PDB file of C-alpha atoms in Angstrom:
ATOM      1  CA  MET A   1      -0.007   0.008   0.001  1.00 70.00           C
ATOM      2  CA  ALA A   2       1.051   3.618  -0.550  1.00 91.00           C
ATOM      3  CA  GLU A   3       2.573   5.524   2.331  1.00 95.00           C
ATOM      4  CA  LEU A   4       0.087   8.049   3.721  1.00 97.00           C
ATOM      5  CA  LEU A   5       1.732   9.524   6.796  1.00 98.00           C
ATOM      6  CA  ARG A   6       5.429   9.799   7.586  1.00 98.00           C
ATOM      7  CA  VAL A   7       6.853  11.148  10.827  1.00 98.00           C
ATOM      8  CA  ASP A   8      10.635  11.699  10.908  1.00 98.00           C
ATOM      9  CA  ALA A   9      12.712  12.403  14.051  1.00 98.00           C
ATOM     10  CA  LEU A  10       9.905  14.414  15.663  1.00 98.00           C
ATOM     11  CA  ARG A  11      10.683  16.439  18.792  1.00 97.00           C
ATOM     12  CA  SER A  12       8.018  18.449  20.618  1.00 97.00           C
ATOM     13  CA  GLY A  13       6.560  19.351  23.979  1.00 96.00           C
ATOM     14  CA  TYR A  14       5.125  22.168  26.037  1.00 96.00           C
ATOM     15  CA  GLY A  15       7.063  25.279  27.036  1.00 94.00           C
ATOM     16  CA  GLU A  16      10.642  24.276  27.655  1.00 93.00           C
ATOM     17  CA  ALA A  17       9.794  20.602  28.300  1.00 95.00           C
ATOM     18  CA  ILE A  18      10.597  18.024  25.610  1.00 96.00           C
ATOM     19  CA  VAL A  19       8.006  15.212  25.679  1.00 97.00           C
ATOM     20  CA  ILE A  20       8.373  13.613  22.252  1.00 97.00           C
ATOM     21  CA  ASP A  21      12.037  13.030  21.441  1.00 96.00           C
ATOM     22  CA  GLY A  22      13.053  11.622  18.061  1.00 97.00           C
ATOM     23  CA  VAL A  23       9.890   9.721  17.138  1.00 98.00           C
ATOM     24  CA  SER A  24       9.716   8.259  13.634  1.00 98.00           C
ATOM     25  CA  PHE A  25       7.098   6.023  12.029  1.00 98.00           C
ATOM     26  CA  GLU A  26       5.015   5.524   8.880  1.00 97.00           C
ATOM     27  CA  LEU A  27       1.373   4.743   8.260  1.00 98.00           C
ATOM     28  CA  ASP A  28       0.162   3.372   4.949  1.00 97.00           C
ATOM     29  CA  ALA A  29      -3.160   4.288   3.390  1.00 97.00           C
ATOM     30  CA  GLY A  30      -5.973   2.093   4.660  1.00 96.00           C
ATOM     31  CA  ARG A  31      -3.992   0.927   7.712  1.00 97.00           C
ATOM     32  CA  SER A  32      -4.680   1.484  11.403  1.00 98.00           C
ATOM     33  CA  LEU A  33      -2.173   1.970  14.198  1.00 98.00           C
ATOM     34  CA  ALA A  34      -2.619   1.420  17.943  1.00 98.00           C
ATOM     35  CA  LEU A  35      -0.590   3.979  19.893  1.00 98.00           C
ATOM     36  CA  LEU A  36       0.196   2.485  23.284  1.00 97.00           C
ATOM     37  CA  GLY A  37       2.186   3.223  26.441  1.00 95.00           C
ATOM     38  CA  ARG A  38       1.823   3.884  30.104  1.00 93.00           C
ATOM     39  CA  ASN A  39       0.440   7.209  31.318  1.00 92.00           C
ATOM     40  CA  GLY A  40       2.881  10.050  30.763  1.00 92.00           C
ATOM     41  CA  THR A  41       4.878   8.403  27.962  1.00 94.00           C
ATOM     42  CA  GLY A  42       3.864  10.963  25.318  1.00 96.00           C
ATOM     43  CA  LYS A  43       0.880   9.403  23.506  1.00 97.00           C
ATOM     44  CA  THR A  44      -1.409  12.425  23.697  1.00 96.00           C
ATOM     45  CA  THR A  45       1.508  14.785  23.061  1.00 97.00           C
ATOM     46  CA  LEU A  46       2.323  12.897  19.869  1.00 97.00           C
ATOM     47  CA  ILE A  47      -1.289  13.171  18.662  1.00 97.00           C
ATOM     48  CA  ASN A  48      -1.362  16.867  19.614  1.00 97.00           C
ATOM     49  CA  THR A  49       1.886  17.393  17.712  1.00 98.00           C
ATOM     50  CA  LEU A  50       0.403  15.842  14.584  1.00 98.00           C
ATOM     51  CA  VAL A  51      -2.553  18.200  14.995  1.00 97.00           C
ATOM     52  CA  GLY A  52      -0.258  21.176  15.572  1.00 97.00           C
ATOM     53  CA  VAL A  53      -1.087  22.277  19.134  1.00 96.00           C
ATOM     54  CA  THR A  54       2.238  21.611  20.885  1.00 96.00           C
ATOM     55  CA  ARG A  55       5.582  23.399  20.777  1.00 95.00           C
ATOM     56  CA  TYR A  56       7.452  22.056  17.781  1.00 95.00           C
ATOM     57  CA  ARG A  57      11.219  21.547  18.157  1.00 96.00           C
ATOM     58  CA  ALA A  58      12.448  19.418  15.258  1.00 97.00           C
ATOM     59  CA  GLY A  59      11.508  16.781  12.695  1.00 97.00           C
ATOM     60  CA  LYS A  60       9.011  16.482   9.881  1.00 98.00           C
ATOM     61  CA  ILE A  61       5.391  15.390   9.427  1.00 98.00           C
ATOM     62  CA  VAL A  62       4.316  14.531   5.885  1.00 98.00           C
ATOM     63  CA  LEU A  63       0.732  13.612   5.011  1.00 98.00           C
ATOM     64  CA  ASN A  64      -0.055  12.423   1.483  1.00 96.00           C
ATOM     65  CA  GLY A  65       3.035  14.188   0.205  1.00 96.00           C
ATOM     66  CA  ILE A  66       2.264  17.482   1.979  1.00 97.00           C
ATOM     67  CA  ASP A  67       4.704  18.756   4.608  1.00 98.00           C
ATOM     68  CA  LEU A  68       2.468  19.612   7.543  1.00 98.00           C
ATOM     69  CA  THR A  69       5.302  20.784   9.777  1.00 96.00           C
ATOM     70  CA  PRO A  70       4.960  24.546   9.083  1.00 96.00           C
ATOM     71  CA  LEU A  71       1.159  24.504   8.904  1.00 97.00           C
ATOM     72  CA  ARG A  72      -1.347  25.798  11.453  1.00 97.00           C
ATOM     73  CA  PRO A  73      -3.871  23.370  13.017  1.00 96.00           C
ATOM     74  CA  ASP A  74      -6.674  24.579  10.702  1.00 95.00           C
ATOM     75  CA  GLU A  75      -4.428  24.120   7.679  1.00 97.00           C
ATOM     76  CA  ARG A  76      -3.523  20.617   8.829  1.00 97.00           C
ATOM     77  CA  ALA A  77      -7.246  19.817   9.145  1.00 95.00           C
ATOM     78  CA  ALA A  78      -7.784  21.086   5.601  1.00 95.00           C
ATOM     79  CA  ALA A  79      -4.920  18.852   4.453  1.00 96.00           C
ATOM     80  CA  GLY A  80      -6.619  15.789   5.904  1.00 97.00           C
ATOM     81  CA  ILE A  81      -6.095  15.515   9.666  1.00 97.00           C
ATOM     82  CA  GLY A  82      -9.242  14.407  11.497  1.00 96.00           C
ATOM     83  CA  TRP A  83      -8.935  14.742  15.297  1.00 96.00           C
ATOM     84  CA  VAL A  84     -11.018  13.317  18.126  1.00 96.00           C
ATOM     85  CA  PRO A  85      -9.407  14.669  21.318  1.00 93.00           C
ATOM     86  CA  GLN A  86      -9.966  13.315  24.812  1.00 88.00           C
ATOM     87  CA  GLU A  87     -12.198  16.318  25.552  1.00 84.00           C
ATOM     88  CA  ARG A  88     -14.428  15.388  22.557  1.00 82.00           C
ATOM     89  CA  ASN A  89     -14.903  19.050  21.607  1.00 84.00           C
ATOM     90  CA  ILE A  90     -18.458  18.873  20.340  1.00 93.00           C
ATOM     91  CA  PHE A  91     -20.630  21.987  20.118  1.00 92.00           C
ATOM     92  CA  LYS A  92     -22.822  21.413  23.188  1.00 91.00           C
ATOM     93  CA  SER A  93     -25.129  24.313  22.328  1.00 94.00           C
ATOM     94  CA  LEU A  94     -25.952  22.750  18.943  1.00 96.00           C
ATOM     95  CA  THR A  95     -28.089  19.731  18.135  1.00 97.00           C
ATOM     96  CA  VAL A  96     -26.584  16.466  16.960  1.00 97.00           C
ATOM     97  CA  ALA A  97     -27.639  17.238  13.378  1.00 97.00           C
ATOM     98  CA  GLU A  98     -26.199  20.755  13.550  1.00 97.00           C
ATOM     99  CA  ASN A  99     -22.905  19.440  14.965  1.00 96.00           C
ATOM    100  CA  LEU A 100     -22.497  17.230  11.884  1.00 97.00           C
ATOM    101  CA  THR A 101     -23.673  19.641   9.181  1.00 96.00           C
ATOM    102  CA  ALA A 102     -21.662  22.566  10.615  1.00 94.00           C
ATOM    103  CA  VAL A 103     -18.325  20.911   9.804  1.00 92.00           C
ATOM    104  CA  ALA A 104     -19.141  18.510   6.943  1.00 94.00           C
ATOM    105  CA  ARG A 105     -16.962  18.564   3.833  1.00 94.00           C
ATOM    106  CA  ARG A 106     -17.545  16.937   0.503  1.00 94.00           C
ATOM    107  CA  GLY A 107     -16.748  13.224   0.430  1.00 95.00           C
ATOM    108  CA  PRO A 108     -18.137   9.764   1.139  1.00 95.00           C
ATOM    109  CA  TRP A 109     -18.797  10.392   4.817  1.00 96.00           C
ATOM    110  CA  VAL A 110     -22.028  12.346   5.128  1.00 97.00           C
ATOM    111  CA  PRO A 111     -24.306  12.746   8.186  1.00 96.00           C
ATOM    112  CA  ALA A 112     -26.648  10.000   6.938  1.00 97.00           C
ATOM    113  CA  ARG A 113     -23.749   7.555   6.891  1.00 96.00           C
ATOM    114  CA  VAL A 114     -22.745   8.558  10.420  1.00 97.00           C
ATOM    115  CA  TYR A 115     -26.314   7.868  11.556  1.00 97.00           C
ATOM    116  CA  GLN A 116     -26.057   4.399  10.043  1.00 96.00           C
ATOM    117  CA  MET A 117     -22.820   3.814  11.932  1.00 95.00           C
ATOM    118  CA  PHE A 118     -24.227   5.184  15.198  1.00 95.00           C
ATOM    119  CA  PRO A 119     -27.988   4.571  15.398  1.00 94.00           C
ATOM    120  CA  ARG A 120     -28.103   6.237  18.825  1.00 93.00           C
ATOM    121  CA  LEU A 121     -27.251   9.523  17.121  1.00 96.00           C
ATOM    122  CA  ALA A 122     -30.016   9.044  14.564  1.00 97.00           C
ATOM    123  CA  GLU A 123     -32.474   8.740  17.455  1.00 96.00           C
ATOM    124  CA  ARG A 124     -31.147  11.967  18.989  1.00 96.00           C
ATOM    125  CA  LYS A 125     -30.758  14.214  15.951  1.00 96.00           C
ATOM    126  CA  THR A 126     -32.630  17.080  17.617  1.00 97.00           C
ATOM    127  CA  ASN A 127     -30.965  16.705  21.033  1.00 96.00           C
ATOM    128  CA  PHE A 128     -28.411  19.283  22.113  1.00 96.00           C
ATOM    129  CA  GLY A 129     -24.913  18.219  23.011  1.00 94.00           C
ATOM    130  CA  THR A 130     -25.672  18.827  26.676  1.00 93.00           C
ATOM    131  CA  GLN A 131     -28.455  16.243  26.507  1.00 95.00           C
ATOM    132  CA  LEU A 132     -26.189  13.408  25.379  1.00 94.00           C
ATOM    133  CA  SER A 133     -24.499  10.790  27.560  1.00 92.00           C
ATOM    134  CA  GLY A 134     -20.720  10.544  27.583  1.00 91.00           C
ATOM    135  CA  GLY A 135     -20.842   7.637  25.154  1.00 92.00           C
ATOM    136  CA  GLU A 136     -23.169   9.498  22.801  1.00 93.00           C
ATOM    137  CA  GLN A 137     -20.930  12.566  22.938  1.00 94.00           C
ATOM    138  CA  GLN A 138     -18.001  10.361  21.954  1.00 94.00           C
ATOM    139  CA  MET A 139     -19.967   8.911  19.031  1.00 95.00           C
ATOM    140  CA  LEU A 140     -20.816  12.437  17.934  1.00 96.00           C
ATOM    141  CA  ALA A 141     -17.181  13.526  18.214  1.00 96.00           C
ATOM    142  CA  ILE A 142     -16.138  10.611  15.986  1.00 96.00           C
ATOM    143  CA  GLY A 143     -18.972  11.401  13.581  1.00 96.00           C
ATOM    144  CA  ARG A 144     -17.871  15.044  13.380  1.00 96.00           C
ATOM    145  CA  ALA A 145     -14.348  13.926  12.498  1.00 96.00           C
ATOM    146  CA  LEU A 146     -15.630  11.504   9.861  1.00 97.00           C
ATOM    147  CA  VAL A 147     -17.784  14.069   8.015  1.00 97.00           C
ATOM    148  CA  LEU A 148     -14.622  16.113   7.563  1.00 95.00           C
ATOM    149  CA  ASN A 149     -13.629  13.211   5.269  1.00 96.00           C
ATOM    150  CA  PRO A 150     -10.058  13.178   6.585  1.00 97.00           C
ATOM    151  CA  ARG A 151      -7.145  11.262   5.131  1.00 97.00           C
ATOM    152  CA  VAL A 152      -6.187  10.055   8.608  1.00 98.00           C
ATOM    153  CA  LEU A 153      -8.307   9.879  11.762  1.00 98.00           C
ATOM    154  CA  LEU A 154      -6.603  10.527  15.125  1.00 98.00           C
ATOM    155  CA  LEU A 155      -8.508   9.217  18.157  1.00 97.00           C
ATOM    156  CA  ASP A 156      -7.184  10.001  21.640  1.00 96.00           C
ATOM    157  CA  GLU A 157      -8.504   7.423  24.128  1.00 94.00           C
ATOM    158  CA  PRO A 158     -11.995   7.205  22.619  1.00 94.00           C
ATOM    159  CA  LEU A 159     -13.083   4.535  25.168  1.00 92.00           C
ATOM    160  CA  GLU A 160     -12.029   6.454  28.268  1.00 91.00           C
ATOM    161  CA  GLY A 161     -14.675   6.745  30.985  1.00 88.00           C
ATOM    162  CA  LEU A 162     -17.390   4.862  29.130  1.00 89.00           C
ATOM    163  CA  ALA A 163     -19.647   2.143  30.543  1.00 88.00           C
ATOM    164  CA  PRO A 164     -18.710  -1.405  29.422  1.00 90.00           C
ATOM    165  CA  VAL A 165     -21.764  -1.760  27.169  1.00 90.00           C
ATOM    166  CA  LEU A 166     -20.868   1.477  25.368  1.00 90.00           C
ATOM    167  CA  VAL A 167     -17.224   0.442  25.099  1.00 91.00           C
ATOM    168  CA  GLU A 168     -18.266  -2.688  23.226  1.00 92.00           C
ATOM    169  CA  GLU A 169     -20.641  -0.733  20.993  1.00 92.00           C
ATOM    170  CA  LEU A 170     -17.967   1.807  20.169  1.00 93.00           C
ATOM    171  CA  LEU A 171     -15.350  -0.889  19.539  1.00 94.00           C
ATOM    172  CA  ARG A 172     -17.652  -2.531  17.010  1.00 94.00           C
ATOM    173  CA  ALA A 173     -18.111   0.785  15.232  1.00 95.00           C
ATOM    174  CA  LEU A 174     -14.373   1.492  15.251  1.00 96.00           C
ATOM    175  CA  ARG A 175     -13.662  -1.966  13.848  1.00 95.00           C
ATOM    176  CA  THR A 176     -16.085  -1.268  11.013  1.00 96.00           C
ATOM    177  CA  ILE A 177     -14.545   2.158  10.358  1.00 95.00           C
ATOM    178  CA  VAL A 178     -10.911   0.984  10.207  1.00 95.00           C
ATOM    179  CA  ARG A 179     -11.328  -2.574   8.924  1.00 93.00           C
ATOM    180  CA  ASP A 180     -14.393  -2.582   6.679  1.00 93.00           C
ATOM    181  CA  GLU A 181     -14.400   1.039   5.548  1.00 93.00           C
ATOM    182  CA  GLY A 182     -10.588   1.241   5.320  1.00 93.00           C
ATOM    183  CA  VAL A 183     -10.254   4.560   7.114  1.00 96.00           C
ATOM    184  CA  SER A 184      -6.617   5.216   8.052  1.00 98.00           C
ATOM    185  CA  ALA A 185      -6.415   5.825  11.776  1.00 98.00           C
ATOM    186  CA  ILE A 186      -4.185   6.184  14.826  1.00 98.00           C
ATOM    187  CA  ILE A 187      -5.928   5.127  18.003  1.00 98.00           C
ATOM    188  CA  VAL A 188      -4.563   5.932  21.468  1.00 97.00           C
ATOM    189  CA  GLU A 189      -5.781   3.494  24.109  1.00 91.00           C
ATOM    190  CA  GLN A 190      -4.721   2.711  27.662  1.00 86.00           C
ATOM    191  CA  HIS A 191      -5.970  -0.886  27.531  1.00 86.00           C
ATOM    192  CA  ALA A 192      -3.986  -2.578  24.768  1.00 92.00           C
ATOM    193  CA  GLU A 193      -6.082  -5.713  24.468  1.00 91.00           C
ATOM    194  CA  LYS A 194      -9.118  -3.706  23.389  1.00 91.00           C
ATOM    195  CA  VAL A 195      -7.524  -1.832  20.523  1.00 95.00           C
ATOM    196  CA  LEU A 196      -5.094  -4.501  19.323  1.00 96.00           C
ATOM    197  CA  HIS A 197      -8.035  -6.639  18.199  1.00 94.00           C
ATOM    198  CA  ILE A 198      -9.196  -3.984  15.732  1.00 96.00           C
ATOM    199  CA  THR A 199      -5.949  -2.386  14.454  1.00 97.00           C
ATOM    200  CA  ASP A 200      -3.331  -3.558  11.969  1.00 97.00           C
ATOM    201  CA  ASP A 201      -0.166  -2.389  13.690  1.00 98.00           C
ATOM    202  CA  ALA A 202       0.985  -1.100  17.059  1.00 98.00           C
ATOM    203  CA  LEU A 203       3.504   1.395  18.327  1.00 98.00           C
ATOM    204  CA  ILE A 204       4.586   1.595  21.977  1.00 97.00           C
ATOM    205  CA  LEU A 205       5.975   4.833  23.390  1.00 97.00           C
ATOM    206  CA  ASP A 206       8.203   4.942  26.440  1.00 96.00           C
ATOM    207  CA  ARG A 207       9.540   8.226  27.815  1.00 94.00           C
ATOM    208  CA  GLY A 208       8.858   9.982  24.552  1.00 96.00           C
ATOM    209  CA  HIS A 209      10.674   7.436  22.382  1.00 97.00           C
ATOM    210  CA  VAL A 210       9.476   4.578  20.179  1.00 98.00           C
ATOM    211  CA  ALA A 211      10.111   1.511  22.331  1.00 97.00           C
ATOM    212  CA  HIS A 212       8.488  -1.172  20.192  1.00 97.00           C
ATOM    213  CA  ARG A 213       6.760  -1.554  16.802  1.00 98.00           C
ATOM    214  CA  ALA A 214       4.907  -4.696  15.692  1.00 98.00           C
ATOM    215  CA  ALA A 215       1.825  -6.041  14.004  1.00 98.00           C
ATOM    216  CA  SER A 216      -1.123  -5.806  16.398  1.00 97.00           C
ATOM    217  CA  GLY A 217      -1.738  -9.558  16.372  1.00 97.00           C
ATOM    218  CA  ALA A 218       1.923 -10.296  17.116  1.00 98.00           C
ATOM    219  CA  LEU A 219       1.989  -7.815  20.008  1.00 97.00           C
ATOM    220  CA  LEU A 220      -1.222  -9.243  21.436  1.00 95.00           C
ATOM    221  CA  ALA A 221       0.513 -12.615  21.696  1.00 96.00           C
ATOM    222  CA  ASP A 222       3.744 -11.132  23.090  1.00 96.00           C
ATOM    223  CA  GLU A 223       3.064 -11.173  26.828  1.00 95.00           C
ATOM    224  CA  ALA A 224       6.639 -10.272  27.756  1.00 96.00           C
ATOM    225  CA  THR A 225       6.599  -7.040  25.751  1.00 96.00           C
ATOM    226  CA  LEU A 226       3.112  -6.095  26.969  1.00 95.00           C
ATOM    227  CA  HIS A 227       4.232  -6.628  30.549  1.00 94.00           C
ATOM    228  CA  ARG A 228       7.498  -4.741  30.072  1.00 95.00           C
ATOM    229  CA  TYR A 229       6.002  -1.596  28.591  1.00 94.00           C
ATOM    230  CA  LEU A 230       2.349  -1.511  29.562  1.00 93.00           C
ATOM    231  CA  THR A 231       1.932  -3.134  32.992  1.00 84.00           C
ATOM    232  CA  VAL A 232       1.723  -0.606  35.796  1.00 63.00           C
ATOM    233  CA  SER A 233       3.894  -1.479  38.787  1.00 54.00           C
ATOM    234  CA  ALA A 234       2.164  -1.720  42.151  1.00 43.00           C
TER     235      ALA A 234
END
């Protein structure tokens, strides 16, 4: 498959602090990547750096042949970055339908297709963002990113804080999005076993560096590596 995203020797952080230090990886079109690591290892900072909201220090980010490094966040979004942050960032004063139509761009992902993916949203088209549960807000945040018709979808801990039944529902939808629909995606998740079942490849960060890269299925079976980099010491 053709290379979609390339990150070379990326260094970034906040203020004077360096959080991401020399990270390099590639993502091919139609592939999905699980971004893993303990808390504080730089997962969210890496996503935020791809979006353009951290302090850039060095390196290069290339998406579909376009150098994103000098671009503003809005220009990166126009170039094909779709972002679902931990905070979800929906318009809570707008209805579900208005949230989707307000940001939609031309492409295969239209609001009607989002409603098919998330029937709960179809039932709540006229509800305001403040009237949605946490799980429904997350579905709407993903739907908003999809109707941008991005080249790559960045999801920062989309399962965080959700009830188990909603976690399973969202995992099924994410599997469909990245496996059946072929949407290129990077998914940050604290619980590796959940996301490794639905992604193609995995990248583990440790102290701002790439510590391990493998196919998701291979990592899922590699208990020693999972324990070394992801188990939290008592």
